[in-house]
Amino acid sequence: METGLGLSALIQLLIILFWFTPKFEGDGLDNLVEEVAFIDNVQIQEPVTDSKPTDGDFDLTDKEKVEKKEDPRVAGASDPIVSGATSPVDLSPNVRPEYTSEAKSLGITGTMTLEVVIADTGEVLRVRSVGKTLGGGLEQEAINTYKRKRFSPSILEGKPITVKVLVPIRFTLN
């Protein structure tokens, strides 16, 4: 009885397998060869430089695009708290972002957060705004201010390291 049930299950499995298996067409390789032959006959033409670019085209210029290269130390920056390093100390605490005239006239207040990458030498490598934006030019003012600051480097196992810290900045009108 067990043998009969096992044989029946095997036959049903084979029927289902063959039922849902797609057909294999033998002439598929011939179609591939024809497509390759077609691609072989394509000719590349040089672009005409006298005409203006149309929609979808781009204008080639003689000047090479200058790419801004980021300091490689930025990629290796870690959070000092997570890595167990000391936190960097702000050596210029009196340098603070100022209210812009636009933000004052609009009455903008609030807190924003900057991500500051501080090198193992204490210099600021990158500053960018993360999270909530306030507008009125306050983000750019804060970024420019923190790019001018100097810090003591974070120390991990007796060596200075590059770190990434989040700095909250509160703007309030007096």
PDB file of C-alpha atoms in Angstrom:
ATOM      1  CA  MET A   1       0.000   0.000   0.000  1.00  0.00           C
ATOM      2  CA  GLU A   2       2.792   2.446   0.918  1.00  0.00           C
ATOM      3  CA  THR A   3       4.607   1.595  -2.287  1.00  0.00           C
ATOM      4  CA  GLY A   4       1.487   2.287  -4.348  1.00  0.00           C
ATOM      5  CA  LEU A   5       0.924   5.670  -2.683  1.00  0.00           C
ATOM      6  CA  GLY A   6       4.563   6.626  -3.189  1.00  0.00           C
ATOM      7  CA  LEU A   7       4.478   5.585  -6.846  1.00  0.00           C
ATOM      8  CA  SER A   8       1.224   7.513  -7.387  1.00  0.00           C
ATOM      9  CA  ALA A   9       2.687  10.658  -5.804  1.00  0.00           C
ATOM     10  CA  LEU A  10       5.812  10.366  -7.986  1.00  0.00           C
ATOM     11  CA  ILE A  11       3.753  10.000 -11.175  1.00  0.00           C
ATOM     12  CA  GLN A  12       1.581  13.011 -10.231  1.00  0.00           C
ATOM     13  CA  LEU A  13       4.697  15.100  -9.549  1.00  0.00           C
ATOM     14  CA  LEU A  14       6.186  14.184 -12.944  1.00  0.00           C
ATOM     15  CA  ILE A  15       2.917  15.062 -14.729  1.00  0.00           C
ATOM     16  CA  ILE A  16       2.781  18.470 -13.033  1.00  0.00           C
ATOM     17  CA  LEU A  17       6.453  19.090 -13.798  1.00  0.00           C
ATOM     18  CA  PHE A  18       6.062  18.314 -17.511  1.00  0.00           C
ATOM     19  CA  TRP A  19       2.729  20.146 -17.711  1.00  0.00           C
ATOM     20  CA  PHE A  20       4.238  23.479 -16.559  1.00  0.00           C
ATOM     21  CA  THR A  21       7.594  23.200 -18.327  1.00  0.00           C
ATOM     22  CA  PRO A  22       7.745  25.662 -21.251  1.00  0.00           C
ATOM     23  CA  LYS A  23       8.411  24.409 -24.759  1.00  0.00           C
ATOM     24  CA  PHE A  24      11.958  24.673 -26.033  1.00  0.00           C
ATOM     25  CA  GLU A  25      12.219  26.033 -29.555  1.00  0.00           C
ATOM     26  CA  GLY A  26      15.266  24.835 -31.454  1.00  0.00           C
ATOM     27  CA  ASP A  27      15.531  27.802 -33.837  1.00  0.00           C
ATOM     28  CA  GLY A  28      16.299  30.354 -31.075  1.00  0.00           C
ATOM     29  CA  LEU A  29      20.012  30.262 -31.909  1.00  0.00           C
ATOM     30  CA  ASP A  30      19.312  31.128 -35.547  1.00  0.00           C
ATOM     31  CA  ASN A  31      17.409  34.267 -34.480  1.00  0.00           C
ATOM     32  CA  LEU A  32      20.295  35.260 -32.243  1.00  0.00           C
ATOM     33  CA  VAL A  33      22.774  34.944 -35.118  1.00  0.00           C
ATOM     34  CA  GLU A  34      20.563  37.150 -37.328  1.00  0.00           C
ATOM     35  CA  GLU A  35      20.348  39.814 -34.593  1.00  0.00           C
ATOM     36  CA  VAL A  36      24.118  39.822 -34.132  1.00  0.00           C
ATOM     37  CA  ALA A  37      24.578  40.178 -37.886  1.00  0.00           C
ATOM     38  CA  PHE A  38      22.205  43.159 -37.846  1.00  0.00           C
ATOM     39  CA  ILE A  39      24.090  44.847 -35.018  1.00  0.00           C
ATOM     40  CA  ASP A  40      27.321  44.266 -36.929  1.00  0.00           C
ATOM     41  CA  ASN A  41      26.077  46.497 -39.784  1.00  0.00           C
ATOM     42  CA  VAL A  42      25.474  49.609 -37.638  1.00  0.00           C
ATOM     43  CA  GLN A  43      27.577  52.638 -38.580  1.00  0.00           C
ATOM     44  CA  ILE A  44      28.456  55.390 -36.117  1.00  0.00           C
ATOM     45  CA  GLN A  45      28.351  58.955 -37.414  1.00  0.00           C
ATOM     46  CA  GLU A  46      30.267  61.887 -35.991  1.00  0.00           C
ATOM     47  CA  PRO A  47      28.044  64.617 -34.519  1.00  0.00           C
ATOM     48  CA  VAL A  48      27.612  67.823 -36.494  1.00  0.00           C
ATOM     49  CA  THR A  49      29.142  70.675 -34.463  1.00  0.00           C
ATOM     50  CA  ASP A  50      27.643  73.565 -36.455  1.00  0.00           C
ATOM     51  CA  SER A  51      24.048  72.977 -35.360  1.00  0.00           C
ATOM     52  CA  LYS A  52      22.443  73.988 -32.090  1.00  0.00           C
ATOM     53  CA  PRO A  53      21.373  71.177 -29.751  1.00  0.00           C
ATOM     54  CA  THR A  54      17.716  70.192 -29.829  1.00  0.00           C
ATOM     55  CA  ASP A  55      15.585  68.962 -26.980  1.00  0.00           C
ATOM     56  CA  GLY A  56      17.198  65.917 -25.430  1.00  0.00           C
ATOM     57  CA  ASP A  57      20.674  66.779 -26.741  1.00  0.00           C
ATOM     58  CA  PHE A  58      23.346  68.546 -24.802  1.00  0.00           C
ATOM     59  CA  ASP A  59      25.779  71.249 -25.817  1.00  0.00           C
ATOM     60  CA  LEU A  60      29.436  70.254 -25.775  1.00  0.00           C
ATOM     61  CA  THR A  61      31.785  72.938 -24.477  1.00  0.00           C
ATOM     62  CA  ASP A  62      35.521  73.354 -24.647  1.00  0.00           C
ATOM     63  CA  LYS A  63      35.756  73.703 -20.880  1.00  0.00           C
ATOM     64  CA  GLU A  64      35.952  70.502 -18.905  1.00  0.00           C
ATOM     65  CA  LYS A  65      33.572  70.264 -16.015  1.00  0.00           C
ATOM     66  CA  VAL A  66      35.524  70.764 -12.816  1.00  0.00           C
ATOM     67  CA  GLU A  67      34.392  68.233 -10.264  1.00  0.00           C
ATOM     68  CA  LYS A  68      34.613  69.164  -6.634  1.00  0.00           C
ATOM     69  CA  LYS A  69      36.556  66.395  -4.961  1.00  0.00           C
ATOM     70  CA  GLU A  70      35.657  65.703  -1.370  1.00  0.00           C
ATOM     71  CA  ASP A  71      38.364  65.000   1.167  1.00  0.00           C
ATOM     72  CA  PRO A  72      38.760  61.198   1.514  1.00  0.00           C
ATOM     73  CA  ARG A  73      38.770  61.541   5.299  1.00  0.00           C
ATOM     74  CA  VAL A  74      35.055  62.459   5.189  1.00  0.00           C
ATOM     75  CA  ALA A  75      34.094  58.922   4.129  1.00  0.00           C
ATOM     76  CA  GLY A  76      35.926  57.408   7.105  1.00  0.00           C
ATOM     77  CA  ALA A  77      34.427  59.751   9.690  1.00  0.00           C
ATOM     78  CA  SER A  78      32.642  58.049  12.576  1.00  0.00           C
ATOM     79  CA  ASP A  79      30.476  59.149  15.471  1.00  0.00           C
ATOM     80  CA  PRO A  80      32.781  59.738  18.475  1.00  0.00           C
ATOM     81  CA  ILE A  81      30.195  58.404  20.932  1.00  0.00           C
ATOM     82  CA  VAL A  82      29.714  55.146  19.017  1.00  0.00           C
ATOM     83  CA  SER A  83      33.441  54.594  18.474  1.00  0.00           C
ATOM     84  CA  GLY A  84      34.307  55.392  22.098  1.00  0.00           C
ATOM     85  CA  ALA A  85      36.432  58.443  21.267  1.00  0.00           C
ATOM     86  CA  THR A  86      36.460  61.763  23.087  1.00  0.00           C
ATOM     87  CA  SER A  87      34.165  64.449  21.712  1.00  0.00           C
ATOM     88  CA  PRO A  88      35.795  67.322  19.829  1.00  0.00           C
ATOM     89  CA  VAL A  89      35.947  70.619  21.729  1.00  0.00           C
ATOM     90  CA  ASP A  90      34.927  73.882  20.037  1.00  0.00           C
ATOM     91  CA  LEU A  91      37.981  76.180  20.231  1.00  0.00           C
ATOM     92  CA  SER A  92      36.025  79.166  18.872  1.00  0.00           C
ATOM     93  CA  PRO A  93      32.812  79.227  20.937  1.00  0.00           C
ATOM     94  CA  ASN A  94      32.275  82.960  20.378  1.00  0.00           C
ATOM     95  CA  VAL A  95      31.880  82.463  16.617  1.00  0.00           C
ATOM     96  CA  ARG A  96      28.110  81.993  16.267  1.00  0.00           C
ATOM     97  CA  PRO A  97      25.765  82.175  13.293  1.00  0.00           C
ATOM     98  CA  GLU A  98      24.005  85.541  12.957  1.00  0.00           C
ATOM     99  CA  TYR A  99      20.383  86.121  12.048  1.00  0.00           C
ATOM    100  CA  THR A 100      19.954  87.149   8.436  1.00  0.00           C
ATOM    101  CA  SER A 101      17.894  90.270   7.748  1.00  0.00           C
ATOM    102  CA  GLU A 102      15.422  88.152   5.759  1.00  0.00           C
ATOM    103  CA  ALA A 103      14.905  85.746   8.684  1.00  0.00           C
ATOM    104  CA  LYS A 104      14.438  88.670  11.105  1.00  0.00           C
ATOM    105  CA  SER A 105      11.847  90.313   8.879  1.00  0.00           C
ATOM    106  CA  LEU A 106       9.959  87.019   8.526  1.00  0.00           C
ATOM    107  CA  GLY A 107      10.213  86.319  12.274  1.00  0.00           C
ATOM    108  CA  ILE A 108      11.709  82.861  11.743  1.00  0.00           C
ATOM    109  CA  THR A 109      12.702  80.998  14.919  1.00  0.00           C
ATOM    110  CA  GLY A 110      13.483  77.375  15.614  1.00  0.00           C
ATOM    111  CA  THR A 111      16.181  74.755  15.878  1.00  0.00           C
ATOM    112  CA  MET A 112      18.112  73.217  13.015  1.00  0.00           C
ATOM    113  CA  THR A 113      20.790  70.516  12.976  1.00  0.00           C
ATOM    114  CA  LEU A 114      24.155  70.589  11.236  1.00  0.00           C
ATOM    115  CA  GLU A 115      26.312  67.566  10.466  1.00  0.00           C
ATOM    116  CA  VAL A 116      29.924  68.653  10.966  1.00  0.00           C
ATOM    117  CA  VAL A 117      32.872  66.469   9.915  1.00  0.00           C
ATOM    118  CA  ILE A 118      35.968  67.348  11.955  1.00  0.00           C
ATOM    119  CA  ALA A 119      39.374  66.119  10.787  1.00  0.00           C
ATOM    120  CA  ASP A 120      42.061  64.567  12.944  1.00  0.00           C
ATOM    121  CA  THR A 121      43.803  67.967  12.761  1.00  0.00           C
ATOM    122  CA  GLY A 122      40.784  69.856  14.159  1.00  0.00           C
ATOM    123  CA  GLU A 123      39.819  71.527  10.876  1.00  0.00           C
ATOM    124  CA  VAL A 124      36.246  71.352   9.600  1.00  0.00           C
ATOM    125  CA  LEU A 125      36.090  69.220   6.451  1.00  0.00           C
ATOM    126  CA  ARG A 126      32.365  69.376   5.676  1.00  0.00           C
ATOM    127  CA  VAL A 127      29.250  71.034   7.059  1.00  0.00           C
ATOM    128  CA  ARG A 128      25.724  70.331   5.864  1.00  0.00           C
ATOM    129  CA  SER A 129      22.226  70.872   7.152  1.00  0.00           C
ATOM    130  CA  VAL A 130      20.288  67.736   8.081  1.00  0.00           C
ATOM    131  CA  GLY A 131      16.703  67.430   9.187  1.00  0.00           C
ATOM    132  CA  LYS A 132      14.381  70.404   9.561  1.00  0.00           C
ATOM    133  CA  THR A 133      15.111  73.533   7.521  1.00  0.00           C
ATOM    134  CA  LEU A 134      14.175  76.993   8.735  1.00  0.00           C
ATOM    135  CA  GLY A 135      14.573  79.120   5.594  1.00  0.00           C
ATOM    136  CA  GLY A 136      15.408  82.793   5.391  1.00  0.00           C
ATOM    137  CA  GLY A 137      19.074  82.034   4.694  1.00  0.00           C
ATOM    138  CA  LEU A 138      19.671  80.702   8.219  1.00  0.00           C
ATOM    139  CA  GLU A 139      20.976  77.310   7.017  1.00  0.00           C
ATOM    140  CA  GLN A 140      23.589  78.885   4.760  1.00  0.00           C
ATOM    141  CA  GLU A 141      24.625  81.335   7.493  1.00  0.00           C
ATOM    142  CA  ALA A 142      25.081  78.479   9.979  1.00  0.00           C
ATOM    143  CA  ILE A 143      27.023  76.390   7.449  1.00  0.00           C
ATOM    144  CA  ASN A 144      29.361  79.280   6.609  1.00  0.00           C
ATOM    145  CA  THR A 145      29.925  79.996  10.310  1.00  0.00           C
ATOM    146  CA  TYR A 146      30.798  76.388  11.170  1.00  0.00           C
ATOM    147  CA  LYS A 147      33.186  76.127   8.205  1.00  0.00           C
ATOM    148  CA  ARG A 148      35.257  78.897   9.866  1.00  0.00           C
ATOM    149  CA  LYS A 149      35.389  77.236  13.308  1.00  0.00           C
ATOM    150  CA  ARG A 150      38.319  75.264  14.761  1.00  0.00           C
ATOM    151  CA  PHE A 151      38.016  72.242  17.033  1.00  0.00           C
ATOM    152  CA  SER A 152      40.304  70.071  19.086  1.00  0.00           C
ATOM    153  CA  PRO A 153      40.393  66.624  17.448  1.00  0.00           C
ATOM    154  CA  SER A 154      38.656  63.573  18.887  1.00  0.00           C
ATOM    155  CA  ILE A 155      41.026  61.093  20.490  1.00  0.00           C
ATOM    156  CA  LEU A 156      40.660  57.314  20.254  1.00  0.00           C
ATOM    157  CA  GLU A 157      43.278  55.092  21.903  1.00  0.00           C
ATOM    158  CA  GLY A 158      45.718  58.009  22.083  1.00  0.00           C
ATOM    159  CA  LYS A 159      45.417  58.955  18.393  1.00  0.00           C
ATOM    160  CA  PRO A 160      43.403  61.781  16.807  1.00  0.00           C
ATOM    161  CA  ILE A 161      40.623  60.603  14.474  1.00  0.00           C
ATOM    162  CA  THR A 162      38.194  62.159  12.006  1.00  0.00           C
ATOM    163  CA  VAL A 163      34.654  62.325  13.396  1.00  0.00           C
ATOM    164  CA  LYS A 164      31.154  63.311  12.347  1.00  0.00           C
ATOM    165  CA  VAL A 165      29.042  65.158  14.907  1.00  0.00           C
ATOM    166  CA  LEU A 166      25.502  66.551  14.891  1.00  0.00           C
ATOM    167  CA  VAL A 167      25.231  70.107  16.203  1.00  0.00           C
ATOM    168  CA  PRO A 168      21.812  71.568  17.060  1.00  0.00           C
ATOM    169  CA  ILE A 169      21.543  75.321  16.496  1.00  0.00           C
ATOM    170  CA  ARG A 170      18.688  77.333  18.008  1.00  0.00           C
ATOM    171  CA  PHE A 171      17.652  80.608  16.459  1.00  0.00           C
ATOM    172  CA  THR A 172      15.550  82.852  18.708  1.00  0.00           C
ATOM    173  CA  LEU A 173      14.617  86.512  18.329  1.00  0.00           C
ATOM    174  CA  ASN A 174      15.259  88.716  21.356  1.00  0.00           C
TER     175      ASN A 174
END
